[in-house]
Coordinates of C-alpha atoms in Angstrom, one line a residue:
X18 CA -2.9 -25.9 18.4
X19 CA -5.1 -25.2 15.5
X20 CA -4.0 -26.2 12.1
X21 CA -5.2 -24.9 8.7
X22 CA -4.6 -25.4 4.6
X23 CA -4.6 -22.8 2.3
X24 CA -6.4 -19.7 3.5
X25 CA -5.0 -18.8 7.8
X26 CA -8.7 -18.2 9.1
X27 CA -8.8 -16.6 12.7
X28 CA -8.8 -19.4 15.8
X29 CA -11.6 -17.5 17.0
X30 CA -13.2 -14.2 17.6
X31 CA -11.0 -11.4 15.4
X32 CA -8.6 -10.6 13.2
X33 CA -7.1 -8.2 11.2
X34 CA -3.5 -7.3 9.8
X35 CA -1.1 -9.5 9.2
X36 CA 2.5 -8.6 11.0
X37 CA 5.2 -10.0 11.5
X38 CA 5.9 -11.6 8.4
X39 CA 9.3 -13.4 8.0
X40 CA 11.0 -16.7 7.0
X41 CA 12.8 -18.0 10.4
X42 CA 14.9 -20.6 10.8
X43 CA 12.8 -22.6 8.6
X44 CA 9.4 -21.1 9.5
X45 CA 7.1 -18.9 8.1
X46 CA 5.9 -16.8 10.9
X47 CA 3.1 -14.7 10.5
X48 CA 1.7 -12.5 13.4
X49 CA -1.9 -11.1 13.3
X50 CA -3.9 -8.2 14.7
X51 CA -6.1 -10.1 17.3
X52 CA -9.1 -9.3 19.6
X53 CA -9.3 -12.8 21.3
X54 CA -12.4 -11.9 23.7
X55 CA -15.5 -11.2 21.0
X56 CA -15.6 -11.5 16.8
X57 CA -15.1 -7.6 16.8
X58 CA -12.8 -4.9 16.4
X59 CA -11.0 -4.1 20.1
X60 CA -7.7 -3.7 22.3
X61 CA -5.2 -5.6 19.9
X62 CA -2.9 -8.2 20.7
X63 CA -0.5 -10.0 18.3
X64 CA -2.0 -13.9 17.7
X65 CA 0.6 -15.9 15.8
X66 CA 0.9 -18.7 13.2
X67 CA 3.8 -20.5 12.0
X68 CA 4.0 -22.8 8.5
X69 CA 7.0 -24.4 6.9
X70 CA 5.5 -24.2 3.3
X71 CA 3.1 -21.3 3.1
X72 CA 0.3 -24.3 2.8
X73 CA -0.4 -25.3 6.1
X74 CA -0.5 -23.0 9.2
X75 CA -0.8 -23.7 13.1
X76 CA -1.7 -21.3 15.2
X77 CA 0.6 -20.6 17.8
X78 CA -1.6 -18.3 20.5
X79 CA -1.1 -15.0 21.6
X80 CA 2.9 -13.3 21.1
X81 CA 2.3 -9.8 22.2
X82 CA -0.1 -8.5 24.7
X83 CA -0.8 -4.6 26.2
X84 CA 2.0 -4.3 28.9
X85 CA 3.5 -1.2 29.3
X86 CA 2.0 2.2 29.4
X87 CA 2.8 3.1 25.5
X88 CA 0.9 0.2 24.1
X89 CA -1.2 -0.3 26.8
X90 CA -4.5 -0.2 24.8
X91 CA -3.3 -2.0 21.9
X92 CA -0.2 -3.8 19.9
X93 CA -0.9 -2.4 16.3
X94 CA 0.6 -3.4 13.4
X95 CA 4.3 -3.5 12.5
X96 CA 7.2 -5.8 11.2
X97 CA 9.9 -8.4 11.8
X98 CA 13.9 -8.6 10.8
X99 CA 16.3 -11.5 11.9
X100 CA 19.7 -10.5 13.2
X101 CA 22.6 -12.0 14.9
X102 CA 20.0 -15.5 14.8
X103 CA 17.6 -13.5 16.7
X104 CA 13.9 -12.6 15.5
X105 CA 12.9 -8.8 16.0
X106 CA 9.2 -7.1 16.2
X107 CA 8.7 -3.3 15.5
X108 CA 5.2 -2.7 16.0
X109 CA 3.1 0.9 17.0
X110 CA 2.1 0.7 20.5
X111 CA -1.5 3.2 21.3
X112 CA -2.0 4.7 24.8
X113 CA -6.1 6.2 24.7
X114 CA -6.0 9.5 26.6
X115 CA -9.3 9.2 26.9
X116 CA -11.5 6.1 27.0
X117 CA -14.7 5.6 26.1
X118 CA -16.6 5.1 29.4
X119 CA -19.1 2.5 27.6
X120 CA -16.1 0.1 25.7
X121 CA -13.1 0.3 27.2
X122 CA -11.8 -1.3 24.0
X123 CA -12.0 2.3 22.2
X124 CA -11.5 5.9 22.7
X125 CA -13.3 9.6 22.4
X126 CA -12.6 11.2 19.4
X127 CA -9.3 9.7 18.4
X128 CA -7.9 11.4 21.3
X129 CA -4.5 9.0 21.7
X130 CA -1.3 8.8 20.6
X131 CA 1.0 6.2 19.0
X132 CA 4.5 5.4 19.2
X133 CA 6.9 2.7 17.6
X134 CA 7.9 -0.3 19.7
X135 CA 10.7 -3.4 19.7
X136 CA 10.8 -6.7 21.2
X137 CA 12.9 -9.9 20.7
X138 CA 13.2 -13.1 20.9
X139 CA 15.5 -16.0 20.2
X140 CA 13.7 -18.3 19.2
X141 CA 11.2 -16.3 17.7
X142 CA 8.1 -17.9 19.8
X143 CA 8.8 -16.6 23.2
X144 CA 8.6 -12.8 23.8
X145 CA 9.2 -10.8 27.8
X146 CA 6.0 -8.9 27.4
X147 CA 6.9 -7.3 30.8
X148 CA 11.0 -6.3 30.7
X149 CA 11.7 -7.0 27.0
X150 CA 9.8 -3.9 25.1
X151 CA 11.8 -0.6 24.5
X152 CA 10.3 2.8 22.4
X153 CA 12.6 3.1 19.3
X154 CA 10.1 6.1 17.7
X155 CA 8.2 8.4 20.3
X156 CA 5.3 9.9 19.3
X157 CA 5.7 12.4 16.4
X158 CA 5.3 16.1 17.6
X159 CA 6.9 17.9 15.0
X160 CA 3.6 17.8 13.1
X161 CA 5.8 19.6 9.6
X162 CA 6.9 15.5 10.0
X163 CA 3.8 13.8 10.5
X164 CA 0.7 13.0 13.0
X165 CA 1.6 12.4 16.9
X166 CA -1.8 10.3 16.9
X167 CA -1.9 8.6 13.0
X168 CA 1.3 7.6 12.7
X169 CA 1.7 4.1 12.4
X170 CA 2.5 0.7 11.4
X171 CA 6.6 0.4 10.6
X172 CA 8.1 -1.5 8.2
X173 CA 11.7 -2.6 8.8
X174 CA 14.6 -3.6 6.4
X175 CA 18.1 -4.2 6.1
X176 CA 19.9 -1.9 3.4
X177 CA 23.2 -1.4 2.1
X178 CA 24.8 -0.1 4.9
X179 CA 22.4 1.1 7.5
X180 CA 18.3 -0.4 8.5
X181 CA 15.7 1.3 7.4
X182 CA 12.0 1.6 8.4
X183 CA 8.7 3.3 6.8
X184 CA 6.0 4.5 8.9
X185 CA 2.5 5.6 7.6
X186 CA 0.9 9.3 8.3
X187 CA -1.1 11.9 7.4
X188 CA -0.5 16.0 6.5
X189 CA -3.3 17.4 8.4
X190 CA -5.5 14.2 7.9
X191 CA -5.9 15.6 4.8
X192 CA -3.8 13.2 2.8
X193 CA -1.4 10.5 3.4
X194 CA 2.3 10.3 3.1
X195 CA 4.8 7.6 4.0
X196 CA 8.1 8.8 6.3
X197 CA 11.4 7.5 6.5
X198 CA 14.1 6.7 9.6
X199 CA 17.4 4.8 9.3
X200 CA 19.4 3.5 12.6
X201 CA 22.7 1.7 12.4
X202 CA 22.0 -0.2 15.5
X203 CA 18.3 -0.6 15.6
X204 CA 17.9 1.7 18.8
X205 CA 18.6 5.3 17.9
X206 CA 16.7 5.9 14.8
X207 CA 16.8 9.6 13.0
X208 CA 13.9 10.7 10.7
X209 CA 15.6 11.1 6.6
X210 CA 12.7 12.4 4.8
X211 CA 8.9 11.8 3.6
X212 CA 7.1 11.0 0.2
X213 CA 3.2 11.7 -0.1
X214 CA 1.1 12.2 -3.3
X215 CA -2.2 14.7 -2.2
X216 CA -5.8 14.2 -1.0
X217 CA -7.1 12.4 -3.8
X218 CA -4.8 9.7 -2.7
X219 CA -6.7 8.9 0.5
X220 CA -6.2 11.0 3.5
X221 CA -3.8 8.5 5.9
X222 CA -1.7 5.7 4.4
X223 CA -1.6 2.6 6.4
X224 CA 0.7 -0.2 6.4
X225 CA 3.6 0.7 3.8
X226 CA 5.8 -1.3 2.4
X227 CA 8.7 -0.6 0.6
X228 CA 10.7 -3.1 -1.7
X229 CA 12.6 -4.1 -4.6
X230 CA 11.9 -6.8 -7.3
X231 CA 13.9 -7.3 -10.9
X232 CA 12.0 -5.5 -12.5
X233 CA 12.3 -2.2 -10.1
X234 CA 10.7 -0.8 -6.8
X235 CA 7.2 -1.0 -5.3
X236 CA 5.6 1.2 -2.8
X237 CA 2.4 -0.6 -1.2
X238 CA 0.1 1.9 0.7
X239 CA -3.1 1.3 2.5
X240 CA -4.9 4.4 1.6
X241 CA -8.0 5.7 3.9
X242 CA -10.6 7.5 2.8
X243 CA -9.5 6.8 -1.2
X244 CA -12.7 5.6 -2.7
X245 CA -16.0 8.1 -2.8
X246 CA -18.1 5.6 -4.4
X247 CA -21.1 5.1 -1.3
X248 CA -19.7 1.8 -0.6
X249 CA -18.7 0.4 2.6
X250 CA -15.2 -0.1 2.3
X251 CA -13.6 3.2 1.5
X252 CA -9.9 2.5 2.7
X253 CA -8.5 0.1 -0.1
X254 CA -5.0 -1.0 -0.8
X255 CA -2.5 0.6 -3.8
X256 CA 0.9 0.0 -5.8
X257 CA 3.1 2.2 -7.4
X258 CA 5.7 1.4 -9.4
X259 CA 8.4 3.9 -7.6
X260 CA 12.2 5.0 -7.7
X261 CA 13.7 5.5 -4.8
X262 CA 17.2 6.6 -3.7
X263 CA 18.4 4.8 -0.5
X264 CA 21.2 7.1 1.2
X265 CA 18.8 10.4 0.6
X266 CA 15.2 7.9 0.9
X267 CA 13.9 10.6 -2.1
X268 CA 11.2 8.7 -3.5
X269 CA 9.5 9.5 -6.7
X270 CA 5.5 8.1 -7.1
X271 CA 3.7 8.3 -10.1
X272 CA 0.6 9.5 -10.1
X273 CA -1.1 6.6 -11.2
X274 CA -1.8 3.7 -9.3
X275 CA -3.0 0.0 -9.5
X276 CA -5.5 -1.9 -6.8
X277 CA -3.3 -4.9 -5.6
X278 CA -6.6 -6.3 -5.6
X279 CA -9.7 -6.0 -7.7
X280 CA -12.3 -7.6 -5.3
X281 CA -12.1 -4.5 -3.0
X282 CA -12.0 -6.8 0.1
X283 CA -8.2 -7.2 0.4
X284 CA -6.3 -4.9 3.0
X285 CA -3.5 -3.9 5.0
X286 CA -1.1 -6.6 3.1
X287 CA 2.5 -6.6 4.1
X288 CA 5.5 -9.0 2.4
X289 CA 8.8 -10.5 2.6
X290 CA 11.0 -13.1 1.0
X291 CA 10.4 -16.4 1.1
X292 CA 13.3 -19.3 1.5
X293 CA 14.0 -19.1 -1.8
X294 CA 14.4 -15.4 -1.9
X295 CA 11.2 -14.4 -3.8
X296 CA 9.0 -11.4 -3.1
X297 CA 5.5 -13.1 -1.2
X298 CA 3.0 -11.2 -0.3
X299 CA -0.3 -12.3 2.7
X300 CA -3.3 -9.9 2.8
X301 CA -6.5 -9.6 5.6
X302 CA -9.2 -10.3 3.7
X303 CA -12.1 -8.1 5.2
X304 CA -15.4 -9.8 6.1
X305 CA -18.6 -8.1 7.1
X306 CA -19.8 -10.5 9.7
X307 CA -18.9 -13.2 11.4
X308 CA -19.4 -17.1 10.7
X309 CA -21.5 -19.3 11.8
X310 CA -18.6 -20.5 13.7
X311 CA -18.5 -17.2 15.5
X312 CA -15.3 -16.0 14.0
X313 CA -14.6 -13.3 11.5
X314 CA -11.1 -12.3 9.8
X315 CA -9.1 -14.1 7.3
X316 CA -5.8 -14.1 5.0
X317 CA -5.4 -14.4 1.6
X318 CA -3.0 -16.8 -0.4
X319 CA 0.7 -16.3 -1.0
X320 CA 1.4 -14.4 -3.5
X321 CA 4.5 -13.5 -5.6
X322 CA 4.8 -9.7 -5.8
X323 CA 6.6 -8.9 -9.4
X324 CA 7.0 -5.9 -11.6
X325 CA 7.7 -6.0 -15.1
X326 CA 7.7 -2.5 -16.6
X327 CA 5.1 -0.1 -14.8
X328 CA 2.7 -3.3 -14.0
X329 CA 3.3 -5.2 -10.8
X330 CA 1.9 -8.7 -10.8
X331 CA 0.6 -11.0 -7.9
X332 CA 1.2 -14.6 -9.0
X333 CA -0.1 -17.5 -7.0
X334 CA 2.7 -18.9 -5.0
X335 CA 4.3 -21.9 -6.5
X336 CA 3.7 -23.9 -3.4
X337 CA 0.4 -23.2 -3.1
X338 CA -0.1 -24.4 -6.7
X339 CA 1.6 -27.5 -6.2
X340 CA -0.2 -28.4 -3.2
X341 CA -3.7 -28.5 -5.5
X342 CA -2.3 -32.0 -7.7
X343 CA -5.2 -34.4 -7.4
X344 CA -7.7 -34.3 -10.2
X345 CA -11.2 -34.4 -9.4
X346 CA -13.5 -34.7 -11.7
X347 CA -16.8 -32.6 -9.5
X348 CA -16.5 -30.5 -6.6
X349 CA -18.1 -32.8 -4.4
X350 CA -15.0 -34.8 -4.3
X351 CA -12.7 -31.9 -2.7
X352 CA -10.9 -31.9 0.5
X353 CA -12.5 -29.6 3.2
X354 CA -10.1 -26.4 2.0
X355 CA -11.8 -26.7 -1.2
X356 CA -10.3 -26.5 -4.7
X357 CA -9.3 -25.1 -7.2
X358 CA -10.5 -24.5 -11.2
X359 CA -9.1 -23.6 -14.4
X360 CA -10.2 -22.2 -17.4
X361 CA -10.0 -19.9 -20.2
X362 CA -12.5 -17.3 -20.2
X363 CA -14.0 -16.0 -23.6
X364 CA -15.8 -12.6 -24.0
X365 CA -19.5 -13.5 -23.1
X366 CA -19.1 -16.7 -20.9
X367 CA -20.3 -17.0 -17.6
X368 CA -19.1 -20.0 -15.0
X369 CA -21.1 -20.1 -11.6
X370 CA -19.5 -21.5 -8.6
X371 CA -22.3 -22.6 -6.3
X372 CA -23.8 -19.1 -7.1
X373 CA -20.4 -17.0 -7.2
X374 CA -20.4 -15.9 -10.8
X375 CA -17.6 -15.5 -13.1
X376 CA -18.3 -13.8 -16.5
X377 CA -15.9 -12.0 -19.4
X378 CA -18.0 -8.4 -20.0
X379 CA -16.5 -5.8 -22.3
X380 CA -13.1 -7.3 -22.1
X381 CA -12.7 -7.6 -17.9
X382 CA -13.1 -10.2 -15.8
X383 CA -16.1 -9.5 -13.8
X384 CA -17.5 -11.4 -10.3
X385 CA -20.7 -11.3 -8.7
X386 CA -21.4 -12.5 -5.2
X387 CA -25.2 -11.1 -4.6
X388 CA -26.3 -14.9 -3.8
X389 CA -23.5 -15.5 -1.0
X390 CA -23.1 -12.5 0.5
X391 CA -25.0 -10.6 3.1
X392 CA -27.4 -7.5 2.2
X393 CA -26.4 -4.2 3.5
X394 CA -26.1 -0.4 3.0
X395 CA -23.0 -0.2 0.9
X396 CA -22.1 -4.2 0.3
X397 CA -19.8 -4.4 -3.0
X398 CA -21.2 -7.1 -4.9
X399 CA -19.9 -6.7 -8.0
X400 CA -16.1 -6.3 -8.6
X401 CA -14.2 -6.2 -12.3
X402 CA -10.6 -5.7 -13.4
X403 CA -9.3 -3.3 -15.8
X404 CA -10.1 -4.7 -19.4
X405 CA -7.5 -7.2 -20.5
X406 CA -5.5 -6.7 -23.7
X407 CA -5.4 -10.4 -24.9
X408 CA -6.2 -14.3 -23.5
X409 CA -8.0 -14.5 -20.2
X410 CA -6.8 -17.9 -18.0
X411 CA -8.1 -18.1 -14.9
X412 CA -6.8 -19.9 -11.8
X413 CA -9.7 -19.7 -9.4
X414 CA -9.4 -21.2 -5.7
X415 CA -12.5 -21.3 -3.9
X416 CA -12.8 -22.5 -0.4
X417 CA -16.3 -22.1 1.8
X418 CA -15.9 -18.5 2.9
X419 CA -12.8 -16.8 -0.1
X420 CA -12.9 -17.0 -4.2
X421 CA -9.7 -15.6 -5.2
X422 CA -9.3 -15.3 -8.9
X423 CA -6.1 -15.6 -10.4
X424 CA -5.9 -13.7 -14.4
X425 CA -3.5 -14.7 -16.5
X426 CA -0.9 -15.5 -14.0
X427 CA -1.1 -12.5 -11.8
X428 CA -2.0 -9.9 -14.0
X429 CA -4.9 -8.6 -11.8
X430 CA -6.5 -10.4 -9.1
X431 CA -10.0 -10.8 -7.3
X432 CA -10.2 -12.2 -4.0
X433 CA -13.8 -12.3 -2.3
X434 CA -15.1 -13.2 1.0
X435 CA -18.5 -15.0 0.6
X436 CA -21.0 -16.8 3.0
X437 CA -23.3 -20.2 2.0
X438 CA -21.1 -21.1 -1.3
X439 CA -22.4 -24.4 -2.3
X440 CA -20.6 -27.5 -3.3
X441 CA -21.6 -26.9 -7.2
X442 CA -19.9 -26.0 -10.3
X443 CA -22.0 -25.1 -13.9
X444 CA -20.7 -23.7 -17.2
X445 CA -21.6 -24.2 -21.0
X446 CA -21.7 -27.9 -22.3
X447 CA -18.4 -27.0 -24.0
X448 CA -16.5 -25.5 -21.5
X449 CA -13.2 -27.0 -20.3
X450 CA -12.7 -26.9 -16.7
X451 CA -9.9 -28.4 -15.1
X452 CA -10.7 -29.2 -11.5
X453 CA -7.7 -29.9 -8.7
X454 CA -8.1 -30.7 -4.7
X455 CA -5.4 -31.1 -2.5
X456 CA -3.9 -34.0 -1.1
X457 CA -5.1 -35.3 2.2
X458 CA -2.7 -35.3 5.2
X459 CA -0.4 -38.2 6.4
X460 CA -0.3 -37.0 9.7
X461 CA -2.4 -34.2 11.6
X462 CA 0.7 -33.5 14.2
X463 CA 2.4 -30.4 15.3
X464 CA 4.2 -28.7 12.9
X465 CA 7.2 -28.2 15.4

């Protein structure tokens, strides 16, 4: 199986959403959105990867595959919950009622429909594809609920007294809402209520996830349609900071909202805890083309999902940070996942990372990635948080194809995909710049 440090790149061909995501008995498992025939878009299946510390990940092949008629052209995203020692999937399952005659990998005009799945496993790496799949959620007709074809992507939970799951929809596909269903056995499931915002908000919100943290509750969306800039990526993901009742699921959402990422190429994120009981968070990171390797699709780096106040912070994982403790003193002396660099940042400084720039502007962190990234219609080549109030201490980890920029410990956070990086690192004379690597491998066996 294919092992890999720091950022889960797909085995091959595609990828998309992570799924899945759960700490199980002593794994992390993460599934994935996977086309495993060409590096595009297609029928989904559910590839898999396991890790014990977040670090290192193996793939583990394919979990889920099209098998019965309501996800029989695609397993879409969903979640995972452990109970009585056994590992659960809820995913949305797509039946095409009409394929495209020239791809049967798509449809006409959106014409299917989508419905919420389960499947389980006891071991969590073996799954009855055939016999072992039942519909929890049928389609949605009732469309004063939601959409019977755009509803998707559950997320599932335990709470006080009864589980609960979120779906993502859309009012008319004119703007997104997020609905609510709680089951005391996880097989009969009854619809509670909705929360939804309007259409400036993006007109479908994918992948939710609902949570609480210390410092109070967070609603994740992915929101389509949200930005109306002319670039390529309109669909980005948000965070609220929300309140939300349990027994009633009345949810209030504020009307302003935070990118859980700044570098615009983040997506579709979803989160659980981790062995210690902490809030982590993985990410797709979208690419626009494919690598030389002929694959295309990646994840981002743990992340600790905190809110303090009405700001929610993503914080490096503490694992991941730990893992980077050899000094180097040049980037030519990294391991092959790269490394990692820190600095402070003042207001007019500049550091370029093999010709991925870094510069303070106006009080923000801004990135530019015009010299290793591809030219097209749309591209976003430069990306910029929100201007920062005080200091400005970057964690930076760079690897050959994702930058992901770390400010002040989670504050705000730029991840970008990038092609032809080179091995080079230049700054003022006087600038301090801590570089780190990771250690290399005692053994390159199976994980399990």
């Amino acid at each position: 199986m294919k092992r890999q440090r720091l950022h889960l790149k797909a085995p091959d061909n595609w990828v998309n959403d992570p799924n899945g995501f759960i700490y199980y008995k002593g794994y992390y498992h993460l599934f994935y959105q996977y086309f495993p025939y060409e590096p595009r878009w297609g029928t989904m299946h559910w590839g898999h990867a396991v890790s014990k510390d977040l670090v290192t990940w193996e793939h583990r092949g394919i979990a889920l595959q099209p098998s019965v008629r309501e996800d029989q052209n695609g397993c879409f995203s969903g979640s995972a919950l452990e109970e009585d020692g056994r590992l659960y999937l809820v995913y949305t399952g797509v039946r095409y009622e009409v394929v495209n005659p020239k791809d049967p990998h798509t449809c006409l005009n959106e014409q299917f429909e989508s419905a919420q799945l389960m499947i389980s496993s006891g071991d969590g790496f073996t799954f009855d594809n055939e016999k072992g799949k039942r519909v929890i959620i049928p389609p949605v007709i009732d469309r004063s609920i939601g959409d019977r074809t755009h509803t998707r992507d559950p997320k599932i939970w335990r709470g006080k007294d009864a589980w609960y799951l979120v779906l993502g929809s859309t009012v008319e596909e004119q703007y997104g809402e997020v609905l609510f269903y709680r089951s005391e056995d996880l097989e009969n499931w009854t619809y509670i209520n909705k929360a939804w915002k309007g259409p400036e908000y993006g007109w479908m919100w994918e992948c939710p996830d609902v949570f609480e943290t210390e410092g109070g509750g967070v609603l994740l969306v992915s929101a389509m349609g949200l930005l109306k800039n002319g670039e390529k990526e309109k669909n980005q993901t948000i965070c609220f900071p929300v309140e939300m009742d349990e027994d009633s699921c009345q949810m209030e959402i504020p009307d302003t909202y935070q990118f859980v990422d700044y570098g615009m190429d983040l997506y579709a994120p979803q989160t659980t805890l981790d062995a210690e009981g902490r809030r982590v968070m993985e990410a797709w990171i979208r690419m626009p083309c494919p690598t030389e390797q002929g694959w295309i699709g990646m994840y981002s780096s743990p992340r600790i999902v905190e809110r303090k106040g009405r700001h929610i912070y993503f914080r490096m994982h503490p694992n991941l940070r730990a893992a980077y403790s050899r000094k180097i003193t040049q980037v030519g002396q990294a391991m092959p996942e790269g490394y990692m660099a820190v600095f402070d940042l003042e207001e007019g400084e500049q550091v370029d990372l093999g010709g991925f720039q870094i510069r303070r502007q106006d009080g923000k962190v801004r990135t530019d990635r015009t010299a290793v990234y591809p030219a097209f219609e749309g591209a976003h080549l430069i990306s910029e948080t929100p201007e920062l109030k005080g200091e400005c201490h970057l964690e930076v980890l760079v690897d050959e194809n994702l930058v992901e920029i770390y400010v002040n410990d989670g504050e705000y956070v730029i991840s970008n995909a990038v092609y032809g990086l080179k091995p080079v690192l230049s700054a003022g004379k006087e600038k301090k710049i801590q570089l780190y690597t990771m250690s290399e491998e005692k053994e390159n066996t199976s994980l399990l």
